[in-house]
CSV table of C-alpha atoms in Angstrom, one decimal:
chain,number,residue,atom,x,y,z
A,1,UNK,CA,-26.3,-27.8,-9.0
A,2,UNK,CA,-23.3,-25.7,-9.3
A,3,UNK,CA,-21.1,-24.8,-6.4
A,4,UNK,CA,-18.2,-22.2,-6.4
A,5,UNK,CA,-16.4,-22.2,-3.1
A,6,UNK,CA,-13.7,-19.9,-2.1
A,7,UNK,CA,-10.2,-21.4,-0.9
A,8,UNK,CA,-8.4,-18.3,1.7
A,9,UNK,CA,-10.5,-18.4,4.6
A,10,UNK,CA,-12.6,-20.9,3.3
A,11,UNK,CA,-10.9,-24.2,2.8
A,12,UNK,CA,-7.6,-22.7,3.4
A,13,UNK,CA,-6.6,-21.1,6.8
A,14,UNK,CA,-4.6,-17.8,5.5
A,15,UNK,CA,-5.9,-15.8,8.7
A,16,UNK,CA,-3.8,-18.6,10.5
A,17,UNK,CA,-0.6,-18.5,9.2
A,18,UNK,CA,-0.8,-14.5,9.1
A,19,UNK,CA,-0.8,-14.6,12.8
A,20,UNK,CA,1.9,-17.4,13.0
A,21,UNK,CA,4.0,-15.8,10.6
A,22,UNK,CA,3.5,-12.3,12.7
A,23,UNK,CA,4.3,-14.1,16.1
A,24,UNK,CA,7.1,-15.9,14.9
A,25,UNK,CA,9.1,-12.8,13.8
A,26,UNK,CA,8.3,-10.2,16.3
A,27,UNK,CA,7.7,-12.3,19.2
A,28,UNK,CA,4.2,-11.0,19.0
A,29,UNK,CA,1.3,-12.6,21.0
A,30,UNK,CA,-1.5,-11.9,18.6
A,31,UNK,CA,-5.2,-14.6,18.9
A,32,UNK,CA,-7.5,-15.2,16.1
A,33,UNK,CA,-9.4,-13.8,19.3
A,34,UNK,CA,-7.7,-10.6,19.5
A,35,UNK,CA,-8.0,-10.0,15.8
A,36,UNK,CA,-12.1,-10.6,15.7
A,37,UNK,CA,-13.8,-7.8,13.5
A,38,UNK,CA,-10.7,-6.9,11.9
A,39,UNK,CA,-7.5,-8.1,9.4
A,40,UNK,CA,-5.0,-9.5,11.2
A,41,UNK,CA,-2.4,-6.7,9.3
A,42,UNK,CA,-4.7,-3.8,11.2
A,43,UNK,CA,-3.9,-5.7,14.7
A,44,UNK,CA,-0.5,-4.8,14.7
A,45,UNK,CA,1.7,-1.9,15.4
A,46,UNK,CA,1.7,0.5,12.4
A,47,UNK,CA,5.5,0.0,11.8
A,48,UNK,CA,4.9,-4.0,11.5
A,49,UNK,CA,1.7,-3.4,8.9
A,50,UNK,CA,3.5,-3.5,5.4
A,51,UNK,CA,5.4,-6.7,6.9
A,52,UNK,CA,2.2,-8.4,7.6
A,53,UNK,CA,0.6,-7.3,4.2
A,54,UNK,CA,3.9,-8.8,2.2
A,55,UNK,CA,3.2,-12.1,3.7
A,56,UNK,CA,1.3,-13.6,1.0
A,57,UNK,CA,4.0,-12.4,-1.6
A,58,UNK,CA,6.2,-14.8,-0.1
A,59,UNK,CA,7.2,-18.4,-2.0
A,60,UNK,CA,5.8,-20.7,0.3
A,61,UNK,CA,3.0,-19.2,1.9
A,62,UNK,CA,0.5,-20.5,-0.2
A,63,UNK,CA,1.9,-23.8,-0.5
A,64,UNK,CA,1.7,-24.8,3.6
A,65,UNK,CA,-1.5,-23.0,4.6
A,66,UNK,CA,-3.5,-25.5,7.0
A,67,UNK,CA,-6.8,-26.9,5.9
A,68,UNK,CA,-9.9,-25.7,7.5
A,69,UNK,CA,-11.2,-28.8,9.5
A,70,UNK,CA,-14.0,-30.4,7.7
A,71,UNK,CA,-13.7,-28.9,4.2
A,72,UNK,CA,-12.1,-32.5,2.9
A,73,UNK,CA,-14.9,-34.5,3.9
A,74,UNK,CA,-18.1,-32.1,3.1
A,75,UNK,CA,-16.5,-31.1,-0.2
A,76,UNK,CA,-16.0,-34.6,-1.6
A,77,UNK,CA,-19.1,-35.4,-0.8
A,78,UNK,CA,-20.7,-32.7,-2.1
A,79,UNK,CA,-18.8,-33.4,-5.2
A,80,UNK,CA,-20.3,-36.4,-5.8
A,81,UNK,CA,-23.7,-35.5,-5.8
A,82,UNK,CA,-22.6,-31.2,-7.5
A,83,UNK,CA,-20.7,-29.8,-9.9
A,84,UNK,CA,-17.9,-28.5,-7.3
A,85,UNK,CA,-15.9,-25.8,-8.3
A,86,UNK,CA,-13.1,-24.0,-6.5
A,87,UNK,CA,-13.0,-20.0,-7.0
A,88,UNK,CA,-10.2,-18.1,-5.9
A,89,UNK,CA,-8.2,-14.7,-6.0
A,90,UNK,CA,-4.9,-16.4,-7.0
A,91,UNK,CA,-4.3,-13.5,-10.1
A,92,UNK,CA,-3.6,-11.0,-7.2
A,93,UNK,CA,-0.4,-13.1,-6.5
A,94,UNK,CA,1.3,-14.4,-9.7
A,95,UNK,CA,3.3,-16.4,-7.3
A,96,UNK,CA,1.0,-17.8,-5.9
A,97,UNK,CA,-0.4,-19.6,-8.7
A,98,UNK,CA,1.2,-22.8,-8.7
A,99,UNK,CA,1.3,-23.0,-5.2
A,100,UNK,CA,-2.5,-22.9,-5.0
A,101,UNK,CA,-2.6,-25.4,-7.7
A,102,UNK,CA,-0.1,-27.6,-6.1
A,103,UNK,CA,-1.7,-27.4,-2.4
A,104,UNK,CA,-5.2,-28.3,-3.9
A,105,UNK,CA,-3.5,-31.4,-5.9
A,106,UNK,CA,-2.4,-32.7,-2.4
A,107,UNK,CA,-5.4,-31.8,-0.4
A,108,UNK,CA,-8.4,-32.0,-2.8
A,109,UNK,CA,-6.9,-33.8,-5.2
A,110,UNK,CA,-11.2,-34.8,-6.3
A,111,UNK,CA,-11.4,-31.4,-7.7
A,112,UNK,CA,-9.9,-31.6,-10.8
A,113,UNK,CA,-8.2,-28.8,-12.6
A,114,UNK,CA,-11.2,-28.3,-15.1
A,115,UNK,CA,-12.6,-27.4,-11.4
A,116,UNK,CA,-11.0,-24.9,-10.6
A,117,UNK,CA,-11.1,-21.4,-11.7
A,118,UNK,CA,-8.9,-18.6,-10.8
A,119,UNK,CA,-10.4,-14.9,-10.9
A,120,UNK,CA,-10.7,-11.9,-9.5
A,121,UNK,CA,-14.4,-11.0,-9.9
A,122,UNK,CA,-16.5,-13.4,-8.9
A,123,UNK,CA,-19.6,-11.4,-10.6
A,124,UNK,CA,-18.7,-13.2,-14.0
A,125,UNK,CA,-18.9,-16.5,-12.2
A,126,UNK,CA,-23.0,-18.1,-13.0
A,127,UNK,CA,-23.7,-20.8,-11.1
A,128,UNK,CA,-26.4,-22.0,-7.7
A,129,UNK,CA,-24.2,-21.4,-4.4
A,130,UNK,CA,-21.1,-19.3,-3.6
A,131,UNK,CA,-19.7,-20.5,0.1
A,132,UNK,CA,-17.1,-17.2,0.5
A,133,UNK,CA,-15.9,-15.1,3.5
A,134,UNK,CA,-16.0,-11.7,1.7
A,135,UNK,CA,-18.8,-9.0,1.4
A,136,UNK,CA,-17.7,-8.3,-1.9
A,137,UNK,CA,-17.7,-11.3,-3.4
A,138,UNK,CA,-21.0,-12.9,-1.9
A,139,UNK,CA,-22.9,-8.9,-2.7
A,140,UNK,CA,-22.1,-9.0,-6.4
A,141,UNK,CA,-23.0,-13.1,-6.7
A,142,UNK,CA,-25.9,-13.9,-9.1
A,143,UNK,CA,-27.5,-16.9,-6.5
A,144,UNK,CA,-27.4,-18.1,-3.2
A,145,UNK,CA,-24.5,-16.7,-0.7
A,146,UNK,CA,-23.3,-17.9,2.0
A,147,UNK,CA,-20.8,-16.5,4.4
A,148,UNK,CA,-18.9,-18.3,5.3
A,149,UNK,CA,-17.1,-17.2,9.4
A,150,UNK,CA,-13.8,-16.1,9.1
A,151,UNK,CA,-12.3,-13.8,12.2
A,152,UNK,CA,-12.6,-10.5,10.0
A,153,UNK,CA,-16.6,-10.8,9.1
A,154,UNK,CA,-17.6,-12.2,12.6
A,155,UNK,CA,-20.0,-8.8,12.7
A,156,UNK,CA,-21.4,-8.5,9.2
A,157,UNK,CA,-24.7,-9.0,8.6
A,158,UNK,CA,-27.2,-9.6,5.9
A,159,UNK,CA,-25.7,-13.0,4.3
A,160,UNK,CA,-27.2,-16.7,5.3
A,161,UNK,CA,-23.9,-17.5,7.5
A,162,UNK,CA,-22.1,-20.6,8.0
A,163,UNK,CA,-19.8,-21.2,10.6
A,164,UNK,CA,-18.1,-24.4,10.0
A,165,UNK,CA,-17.6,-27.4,7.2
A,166,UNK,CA,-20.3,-29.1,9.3
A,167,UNK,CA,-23.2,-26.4,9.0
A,168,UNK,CA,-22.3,-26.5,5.0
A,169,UNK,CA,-22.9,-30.1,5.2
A,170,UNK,CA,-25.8,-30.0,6.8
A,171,UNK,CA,-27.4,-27.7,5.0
A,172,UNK,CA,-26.5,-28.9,1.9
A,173,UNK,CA,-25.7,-32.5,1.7
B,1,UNK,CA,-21.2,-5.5,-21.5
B,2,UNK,CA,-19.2,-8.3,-20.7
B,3,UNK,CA,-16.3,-9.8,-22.8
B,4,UNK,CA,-14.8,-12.8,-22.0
B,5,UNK,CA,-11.4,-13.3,-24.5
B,6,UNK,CA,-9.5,-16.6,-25.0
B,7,UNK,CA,-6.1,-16.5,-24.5
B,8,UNK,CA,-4.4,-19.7,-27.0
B,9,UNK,CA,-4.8,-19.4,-30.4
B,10,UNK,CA,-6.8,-15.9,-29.8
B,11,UNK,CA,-4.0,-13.5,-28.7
B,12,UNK,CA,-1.1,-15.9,-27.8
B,13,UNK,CA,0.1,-17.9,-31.6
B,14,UNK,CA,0.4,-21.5,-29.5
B,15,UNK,CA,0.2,-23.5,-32.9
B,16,UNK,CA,3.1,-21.2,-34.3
B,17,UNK,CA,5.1,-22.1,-31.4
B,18,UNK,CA,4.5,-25.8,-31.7
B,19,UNK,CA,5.5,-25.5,-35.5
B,20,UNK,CA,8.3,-23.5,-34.7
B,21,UNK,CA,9.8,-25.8,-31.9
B,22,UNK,CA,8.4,-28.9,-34.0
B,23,UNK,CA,10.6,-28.3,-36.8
B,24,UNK,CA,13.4,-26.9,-35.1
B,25,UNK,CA,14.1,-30.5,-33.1
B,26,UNK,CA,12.8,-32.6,-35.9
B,27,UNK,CA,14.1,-30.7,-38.7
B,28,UNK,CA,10.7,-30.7,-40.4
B,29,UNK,CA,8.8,-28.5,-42.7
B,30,UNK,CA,5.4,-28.1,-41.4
B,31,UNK,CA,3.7,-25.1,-41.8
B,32,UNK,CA,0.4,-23.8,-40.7
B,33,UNK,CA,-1.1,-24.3,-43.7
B,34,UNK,CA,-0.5,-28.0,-43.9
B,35,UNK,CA,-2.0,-27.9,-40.6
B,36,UNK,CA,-5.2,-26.8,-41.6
B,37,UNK,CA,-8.0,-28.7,-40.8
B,38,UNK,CA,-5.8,-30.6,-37.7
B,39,UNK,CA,-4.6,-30.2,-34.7
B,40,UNK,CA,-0.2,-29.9,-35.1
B,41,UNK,CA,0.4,-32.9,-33.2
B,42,UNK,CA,-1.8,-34.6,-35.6
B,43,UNK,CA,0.0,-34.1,-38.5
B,44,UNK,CA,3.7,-35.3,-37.4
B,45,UNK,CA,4.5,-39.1,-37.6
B,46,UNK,CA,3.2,-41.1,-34.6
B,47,UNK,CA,7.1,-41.4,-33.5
B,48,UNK,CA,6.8,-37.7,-32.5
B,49,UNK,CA,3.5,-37.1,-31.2
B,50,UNK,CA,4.4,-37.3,-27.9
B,51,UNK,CA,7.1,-34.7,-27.8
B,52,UNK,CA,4.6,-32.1,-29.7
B,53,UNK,CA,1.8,-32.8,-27.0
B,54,UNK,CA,4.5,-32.3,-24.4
B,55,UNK,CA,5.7,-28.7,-25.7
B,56,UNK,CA,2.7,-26.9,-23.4
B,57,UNK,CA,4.6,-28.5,-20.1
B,58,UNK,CA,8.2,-26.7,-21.0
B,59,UNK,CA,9.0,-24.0,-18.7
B,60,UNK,CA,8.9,-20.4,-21.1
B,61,UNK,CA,6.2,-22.3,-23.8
B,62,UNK,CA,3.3,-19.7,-22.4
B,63,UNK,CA,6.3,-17.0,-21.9
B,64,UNK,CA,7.4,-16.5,-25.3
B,65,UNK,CA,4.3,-16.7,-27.9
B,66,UNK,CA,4.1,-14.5,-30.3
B,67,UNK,CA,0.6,-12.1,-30.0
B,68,UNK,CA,-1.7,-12.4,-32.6
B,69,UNK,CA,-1.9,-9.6,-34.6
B,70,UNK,CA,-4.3,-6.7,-34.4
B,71,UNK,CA,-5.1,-8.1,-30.1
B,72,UNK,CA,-3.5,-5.6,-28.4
B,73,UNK,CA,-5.2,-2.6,-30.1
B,74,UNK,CA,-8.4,-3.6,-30.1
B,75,UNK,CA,-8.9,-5.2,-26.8
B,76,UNK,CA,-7.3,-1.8,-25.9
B,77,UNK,CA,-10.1,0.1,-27.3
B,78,UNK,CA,-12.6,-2.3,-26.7
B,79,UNK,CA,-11.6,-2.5,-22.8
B,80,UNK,CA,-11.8,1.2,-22.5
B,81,UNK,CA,-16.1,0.7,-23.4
B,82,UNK,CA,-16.6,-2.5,-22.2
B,83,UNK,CA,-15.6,-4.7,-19.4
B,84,UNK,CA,-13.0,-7.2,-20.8
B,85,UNK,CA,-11.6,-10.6,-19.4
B,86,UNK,CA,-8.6,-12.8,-20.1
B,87,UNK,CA,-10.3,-16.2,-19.8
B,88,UNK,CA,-7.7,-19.3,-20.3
B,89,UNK,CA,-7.3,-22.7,-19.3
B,90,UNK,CA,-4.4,-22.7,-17.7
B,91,UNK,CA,-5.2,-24.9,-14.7
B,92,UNK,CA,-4.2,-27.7,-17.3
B,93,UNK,CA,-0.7,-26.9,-16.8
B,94,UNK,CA,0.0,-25.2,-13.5
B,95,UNK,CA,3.5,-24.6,-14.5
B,96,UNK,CA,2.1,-22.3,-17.0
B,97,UNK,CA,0.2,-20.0,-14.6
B,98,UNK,CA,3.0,-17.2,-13.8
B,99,UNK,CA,4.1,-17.4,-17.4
B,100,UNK,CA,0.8,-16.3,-18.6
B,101,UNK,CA,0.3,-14.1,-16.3
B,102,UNK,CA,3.7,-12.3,-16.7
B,103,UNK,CA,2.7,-13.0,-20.6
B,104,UNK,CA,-0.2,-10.5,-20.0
B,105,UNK,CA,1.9,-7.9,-17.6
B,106,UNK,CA,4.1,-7.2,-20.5
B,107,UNK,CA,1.8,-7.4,-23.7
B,108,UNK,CA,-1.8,-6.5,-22.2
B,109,UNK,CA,-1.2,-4.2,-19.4
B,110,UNK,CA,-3.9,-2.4,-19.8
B,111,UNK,CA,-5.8,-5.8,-18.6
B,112,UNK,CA,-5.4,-5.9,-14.8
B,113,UNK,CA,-5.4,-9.4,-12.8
B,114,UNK,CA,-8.7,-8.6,-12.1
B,115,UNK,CA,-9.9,-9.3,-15.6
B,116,UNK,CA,-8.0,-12.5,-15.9
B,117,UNK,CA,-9.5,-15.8,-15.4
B,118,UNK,CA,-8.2,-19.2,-15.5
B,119,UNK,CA,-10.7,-21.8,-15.5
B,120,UNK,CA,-11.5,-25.2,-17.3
B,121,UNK,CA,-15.1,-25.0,-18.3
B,122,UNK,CA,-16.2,-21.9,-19.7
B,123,UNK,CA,-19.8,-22.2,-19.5
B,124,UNK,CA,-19.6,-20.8,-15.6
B,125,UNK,CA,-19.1,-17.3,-17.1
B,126,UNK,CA,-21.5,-15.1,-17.0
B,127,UNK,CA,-21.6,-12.6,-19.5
B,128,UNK,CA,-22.4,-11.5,-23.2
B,129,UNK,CA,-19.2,-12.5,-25.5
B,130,UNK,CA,-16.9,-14.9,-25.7
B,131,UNK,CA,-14.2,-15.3,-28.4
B,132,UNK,CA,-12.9,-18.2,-28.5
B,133,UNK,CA,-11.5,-20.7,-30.6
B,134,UNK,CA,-12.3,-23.8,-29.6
B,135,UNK,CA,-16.1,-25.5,-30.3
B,136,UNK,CA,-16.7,-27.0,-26.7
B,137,UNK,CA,-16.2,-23.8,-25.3
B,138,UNK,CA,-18.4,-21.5,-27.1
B,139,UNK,CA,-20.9,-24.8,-27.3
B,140,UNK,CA,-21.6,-24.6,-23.8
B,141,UNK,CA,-21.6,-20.4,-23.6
B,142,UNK,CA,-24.6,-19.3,-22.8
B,143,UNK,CA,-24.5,-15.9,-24.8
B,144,UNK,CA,-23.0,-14.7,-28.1
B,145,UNK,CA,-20.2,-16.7,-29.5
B,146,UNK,CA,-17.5,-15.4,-32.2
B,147,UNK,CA,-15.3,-18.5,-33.4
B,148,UNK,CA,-11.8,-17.4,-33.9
B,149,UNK,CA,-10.2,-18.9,-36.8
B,150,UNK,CA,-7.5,-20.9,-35.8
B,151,UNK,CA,-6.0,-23.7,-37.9
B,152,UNK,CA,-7.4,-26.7,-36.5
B,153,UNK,CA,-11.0,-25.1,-36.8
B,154,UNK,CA,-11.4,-23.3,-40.7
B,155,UNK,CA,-13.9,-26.5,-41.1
B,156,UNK,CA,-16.3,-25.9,-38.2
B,157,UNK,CA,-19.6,-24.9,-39.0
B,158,UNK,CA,-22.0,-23.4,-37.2
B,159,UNK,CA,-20.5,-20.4,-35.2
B,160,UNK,CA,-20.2,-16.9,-36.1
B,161,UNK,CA,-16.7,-16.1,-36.9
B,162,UNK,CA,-14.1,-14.1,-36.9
B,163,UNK,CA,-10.9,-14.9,-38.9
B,164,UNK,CA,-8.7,-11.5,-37.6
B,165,UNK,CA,-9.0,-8.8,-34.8
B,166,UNK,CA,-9.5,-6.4,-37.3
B,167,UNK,CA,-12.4,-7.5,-37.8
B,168,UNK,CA,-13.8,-7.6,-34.6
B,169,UNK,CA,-12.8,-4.6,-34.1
B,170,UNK,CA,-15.2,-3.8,-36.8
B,171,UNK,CA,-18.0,-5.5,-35.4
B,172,UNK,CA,-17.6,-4.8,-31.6
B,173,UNK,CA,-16.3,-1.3,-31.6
């Protein structure tokens, strides 16, 4: 079987350190709570929007995103018994490329680099299960979907949903 | 359709730039026609193998090729009919990943980050050609192959090739 999974939102907690990195520099008091049904960058005061949007230009940003609990132990587990890949955005941020690569050689250092594929469209991707957080990613996927819960898609519906790393491995290990 | 376009040895001249540097240091005399048939770091003595197979980890190897001639106007014309991709390995060396993708800001603009992949395996694409020059990758491509002659593969038999952009340009356009 082959598995793409997608890394912001999914393995890695972006929507996180958005918030952190809001709070920290204007002493804002914004929740992963507070931001359900929405990006965090629409939760703040319009004059603090582009700031919040620049975030992932940053150096470093990629580089000390938190893991999403679980995803170490379901995915090397499920790359035993699958071909695991990891499928992510990184082209929209050039500088974010070898911070990805770099963050994923400390934390999932099982997925080799032959395993992990950088892209924007994940249409062109063939393959058995895509675990991702976006609509437009998991619509345009060629196999089975599943969204996976991340503050900003906590009211879409139509996709087989997963809520945490211990649902995926349940349902798939 | 779908178009899925190597990036080493299709539109970026690596094995000129491994010449080049190889007999600048080593004040030698290869050229790519002794190379033919072999990979370059093949055909230097043993004592200087391992500097050739360490030129892809330099910082400004990827940022400097040369393109290979005839790539820029055709995927031009052929990305206005079709949808094209950049697919490359550059996972292998991280450091490369913003060279090549600044590589492709300047020379293939017209190719947005969107349309650029980096992956190892190329047989999780999806889509209807792939030119490539390497045998395990258009082995394992499940749709029409086009071998780009490169050097280290004018003896391969058994894909359909292309020795220059021109003409694919004759057959795709």
């Amino acid at each position: 079987m082959i598995l793409f999974v997608d890394m912001d939102e999914v393995i890695a907690d972006t929507y996180g350190a958005h918030i952190e990195l809001y709070n920290a520099e204007f002493n804002g008091e914004l929740t992963t709570e507070l931001c359900s049904g929405s990006e965090v960058w629409r939760m703040v005061p319009e004059a603090h929007q582009d700031s919040v949007r620049k975030h992932a230009t940053r150096r470093g940003f990629f580089r000390n995103l938190k893991i999403i609990p679980g995803s170490q132990d379901v995915l090397e587990q499920l790359s035993r018994k699958h071909e695991v890949y990891i499928a992510s955005a990184a082209m929209q941020f050039p500088n974010s490329l070898e911070e990805k690569s770099e963050w994923l050689d400390e934390h999932f250092p099982f997925i080799p680099w032959q395993n992990r594929i950088l892209c924007g469209h994940k249409h062109v991707l063939k393959g058995d299960i895509l675990i991702d957080d976006r609509n437009y990613n998991l619509e345009n996927f060629d196999g089975r979907g599943l969204q996976f819960t991340s503050p900003h898609n906590v009211n879409t519906q139509g996709f087989e949903r997963v809520n945490t790393w211990f649902e995926i491995g349940e349902k798939l290990l």
